[in-house]
mmCIF file of C-alpha atoms in Angstrom:
data_model
loop_
_atom_site.group_PDB
_atom_site.id
_atom_site.type_symbol
_atom_site.label_atom_id
_atom_site.label_comp_id
_atom_site.label_asym_id
_atom_site.label_seq_id
_atom_site.Cartn_x
_atom_site.Cartn_y
_atom_site.Cartn_z
ATOM 1 C CA UNK L 1 32.868 96.011 111.121
ATOM 2 C CA UNK L 2 33.279 93.525 108.331
ATOM 3 C CA UNK L 3 36.186 91.339 107.961
ATOM 4 C CA UNK L 4 37.944 91.187 104.621
ATOM 5 C CA UNK L 5 38.141 87.796 103.082
ATOM 6 C CA UNK L 6 41.701 86.739 102.313
ATOM 7 C CA UNK L 7 42.754 83.815 100.183
ATOM 8 C CA UNK L 8 44.968 81.461 101.955
ATOM 9 C CA UNK L 9 47.562 79.854 99.603
ATOM 10 C CA UNK L 10 49.872 77.138 101.162
ATOM 11 C CA UNK L 11 51.925 77.169 98.010
ATOM 12 C CA UNK L 12 53.323 80.522 99.068
ATOM 13 C CA UNK L 13 55.035 78.976 102.146
ATOM 14 C CA UNK L 14 56.484 76.196 100.199
ATOM 15 C CA UNK L 15 57.856 78.567 97.487
ATOM 16 C CA UNK L 16 59.382 80.910 100.112
ATOM 17 C CA UNK L 17 60.830 77.942 101.907
ATOM 18 C CA UNK L 18 62.538 76.725 98.646
ATOM 19 C CA UNK L 19 63.949 80.254 98.006
ATOM 20 C CA UNK L 20 65.340 80.476 101.490
ATOM 21 C CA UNK L 21 66.891 77.064 101.110
ATOM 22 C CA UNK L 22 68.427 78.042 97.673
ATOM 23 C CA UNK L 23 69.800 81.187 99.250
ATOM 24 C CA UNK L 24 71.342 79.269 102.156
ATOM 25 C CA UNK L 25 72.999 76.830 99.698
ATOM 26 C CA UNK L 26 74.348 79.745 97.705
ATOM 27 C CA UNK L 27 75.670 81.332 100.891
ATOM 28 C CA UNK L 28 77.496 78.118 101.828
ATOM 29 C CA UNK L 29 79.150 77.864 98.400
ATOM 30 C CA UNK L 30 80.139 81.517 98.601
ATOM 31 C CA UNK L 31 81.684 81.079 102.117
ATOM 32 C CA UNK L 32 83.571 78.010 100.909
ATOM 33 C CA UNK L 33 84.993 79.914 97.861
ATOM 34 C CA UNK L 34 85.919 82.892 100.146
ATOM 35 C CA UNK L 35 87.788 80.552 102.490
ATOM 36 C CA UNK L 36 89.704 78.952 99.674
ATOM 37 C CA UNK L 37 90.637 82.369 98.271
ATOM 38 C CA UNK L 38 91.776 83.564 101.690
ATOM 39 C CA UNK L 39 93.927 80.526 102.066
ATOM 40 C CA UNK L 40 95.521 81.195 98.797
ATOM 41 C CA UNK L 41 96.233 84.791 99.547
ATOM 42 C CA UNK L 42 97.782 83.737 103.035
ATOM 43 C CA UNK L 43 99.960 81.231 101.364
ATOM 44 C CA UNK L 44 101.071 83.760 98.652
ATOM 45 C CA UNK L 45 101.962 86.366 101.354
ATOM 46 C CA UNK L 46 104.033 83.844 103.265
ATOM 47 C CA UNK L 47 105.777 82.664 100.107
ATOM 48 C CA UNK L 48 106.461 86.330 99.125
ATOM 49 C CA UNK L 49 108.145 86.788 102.347
ATOM 50 C CA UNK L 50 110.331 83.687 101.854
ATOM 51 C CA UNK L 51 111.499 84.699 98.312
ATOM 52 C CA UNK L 52 114.590 86.734 99.371
ATOM 53 C CA UNK L 53 115.696 83.600 101.437
ATOM 54 C CA UNK L 54 115.205 81.478 98.301
ATOM 55 C CA UNK L 55 117.333 83.936 96.232
ATOM 56 C CA UNK L 56 120.149 83.785 98.722
ATOM 57 C CA UNK L 57 119.999 80.071 99.006
ATOM 58 C CA UNK L 58 120.017 79.563 95.207
ATOM 59 C CA UNK L 59 122.916 82.056 94.796
ATOM 60 C CA UNK L 60 124.954 80.083 97.406
ATOM 61 C CA UNK L 61 124.121 76.895 95.606
ATOM 62 C CA UNK L 62 125.492 78.218 92.514
ATOM 63 C CA UNK L 63 128.680 79.665 93.867
ATOM 64 C CA UNK L 64 129.359 77.025 96.338
ATOM 65 C CA UNK L 65 130.027 73.255 95.620
ATOM 66 C CA UNK L 66 128.687 71.983 98.908
ATOM 67 C CA UNK L 67 126.183 69.427 98.067
ATOM 68 C CA UNK L 68 124.244 70.109 101.301
ATOM 69 C CA UNK L 69 123.582 73.703 100.250
ATOM 70 C CA UNK L 70 122.631 72.574 96.607
ATOM 71 C CA UNK L 71 120.198 70.013 98.092
ATOM 72 C CA UNK L 72 118.696 72.351 100.650
ATOM 73 C CA UNK L 73 118.094 74.916 97.740
ATOM 74 C CA UNK L 74 116.521 72.325 95.480
ATOM 75 C CA UNK L 75 114.249 71.061 98.328
ATOM 76 C CA UNK L 76 113.215 74.606 99.306
ATOM 77 C CA UNK L 77 112.325 75.416 95.717
ATOM 78 C CA UNK L 78 110.484 72.208 95.221
ATOM 79 C CA UNK L 79 108.436 72.698 98.413
ATOM 80 C CA UNK L 80 107.348 76.170 97.031
ATOM 81 C CA UNK L 81 106.708 74.831 93.733
ATOM 82 C CA UNK L 82 104.378 72.173 95.348
ATOM 83 C CA UNK L 83 102.499 75.136 96.802
ATOM 84 C CA UNK L 84 101.920 76.603 93.278
ATOM 85 C CA UNK L 85 105.018 78.828 92.848
ATOM 86 C CA UNK L 86 105.852 79.490 89.317
ATOM 87 C CA UNK L 87 109.092 81.193 88.078
ATOM 88 C CA UNK L 88 108.988 84.098 85.665
ATOM 89 C CA UNK L 89 112.259 83.967 83.914
ATOM 90 C CA UNK L 90 111.930 85.715 80.384
ATOM 91 C CA UNK L 91 114.449 84.851 77.816
ATOM 92 C CA UNK L 92 116.668 87.459 76.066
ATOM 93 C CA UNK L 93 114.987 89.082 73.053
ATOM 94 C CA UNK L 94 111.405 88.280 74.296
ATOM 95 C CA UNK L 95 108.927 91.075 74.193
ATOM 96 C CA UNK L 96 108.728 93.181 77.482
ATOM 97 C CA UNK L 97 105.449 92.613 79.270
ATOM 98 C CA UNK L 98 104.757 95.153 81.991
ATOM 99 C CA UNK L 99 102.390 92.756 83.765
ATOM 100 C CA UNK L 100 105.110 90.191 84.246
ATOM 101 C CA UNK L 101 108.295 92.249 84.048
ATOM 102 C CA UNK L 102 109.857 95.344 85.793
ATOM 103 C CA UNK L 103 112.224 97.456 83.736
ATOM 104 C CA UNK L 104 115.159 98.204 85.910
ATOM 105 C CA UNK L 105 117.222 99.816 83.098
ATOM 106 C CA UNK L 106 117.014 100.570 79.306
ATOM 107 C CA UNK L 107 119.765 99.811 76.918
ATOM 108 C CA UNK L 108 120.161 102.087 73.777
ATOM 109 C CA UNK L 109 119.796 100.361 70.371
ATOM 110 C CA UNK L 110 119.638 101.403 66.773
ATOM 111 C CA UNK L 111 117.754 98.286 65.657
ATOM 112 C CA UNK L 112 113.998 98.943 65.555
ATOM 113 C CA UNK L 113 113.284 95.203 65.634
ATOM 114 C CA UNK L 114 114.768 94.755 69.217
ATOM 115 C CA UNK L 115 113.072 97.746 70.624
ATOM 116 C CA UNK L 116 110.937 96.884 73.637
ATOM 117 C CA UNK L 117 112.548 93.440 74.026
ATOM 118 C CA UNK L 118 114.483 92.134 76.949
ATOM 119 C CA UNK L 119 118.206 92.497 76.804
ATOM 120 C CA UNK L 120 119.162 90.929 80.137
ATOM 121 C CA UNK L 121 117.418 89.268 83.139
ATOM 122 C CA UNK L 122 118.530 90.749 86.377
ATOM 123 C CA UNK L 123 116.397 88.969 88.882
ATOM 124 C CA UNK L 124 113.799 86.133 88.469
ATOM 125 C CA UNK L 125 110.145 86.841 89.187
ATOM 126 C CA UNK L 126 107.644 84.605 90.813
ATOM 127 C CA UNK L 127 103.856 84.140 90.635
ATOM 128 C CA UNK L 128 101.118 81.908 92.054
ATOM 129 C CA UNK L 129 98.296 81.442 89.545
ATOM 130 C CA UNK L 130 97.479 84.912 88.311
ATOM 131 C CA UNK L 131 98.883 86.595 91.353
ATOM 132 C CA UNK L 132 102.344 88.119 90.732
ATOM 133 C CA UNK L 133 104.424 87.894 93.856
ATOM 134 C CA UNK L 134 107.392 89.705 92.290
ATOM 135 C CA UNK L 135 107.839 90.718 88.639
ATOM 136 C CA UNK L 136 111.003 89.667 86.887
ATOM 137 C CA UNK L 137 113.553 92.617 86.921
ATOM 138 C CA UNK L 138 115.024 93.058 83.378
ATOM 139 C CA UNK L 139 116.958 95.348 81.131
ATOM 140 C CA UNK L 140 115.040 96.468 78.010
ATOM 141 C CA UNK L 141 116.200 97.621 74.655
ATOM 142 C CA UNK L 142 115.095 101.179 73.765
ATOM 143 C CA UNK L 143 115.654 102.913 70.485
ATOM 144 C CA UNK L 144 118.216 105.600 70.960
ATOM 145 C CA UNK L 145 117.104 109.075 70.107
ATOM 146 C CA UNK L 146 120.601 110.659 70.282
ATOM 147 C CA UNK L 147 122.124 108.473 67.698
ATOM 148 C CA UNK L 148 122.028 109.915 64.221
ATOM 149 C CA UNK L 149 122.986 107.610 61.350
#
């Protein structure tokens, strides 16, 4: 039996080691990014569960002249804002955006210019970054098909 002569190349080991090291560094970065994403989603879920309490507290602050309730509502809102909460509060006559708004009711109109615009804000919406926690509930103008002019 004859042995086959193989070429030994030490550079292959170094090249494979560098690739393995680069793969490990990429894995570390990916894990860190995933951890940050998980933390954001966990915060968003908690904040979403607190939104009904925020609505009630803000409503109480508006209808009650008690300075303590008003201060508590302001601090609660500021704490959530510090965590990245943004209000979605569209103005009347702005274009309806189905990504940010939820149409709860349509209002008939004969003016074609106002069609598909917001006629009234029913409930504020909230988002964190690009993640919509709750869309704003609105009434939207719709061209009436039953009206004949």
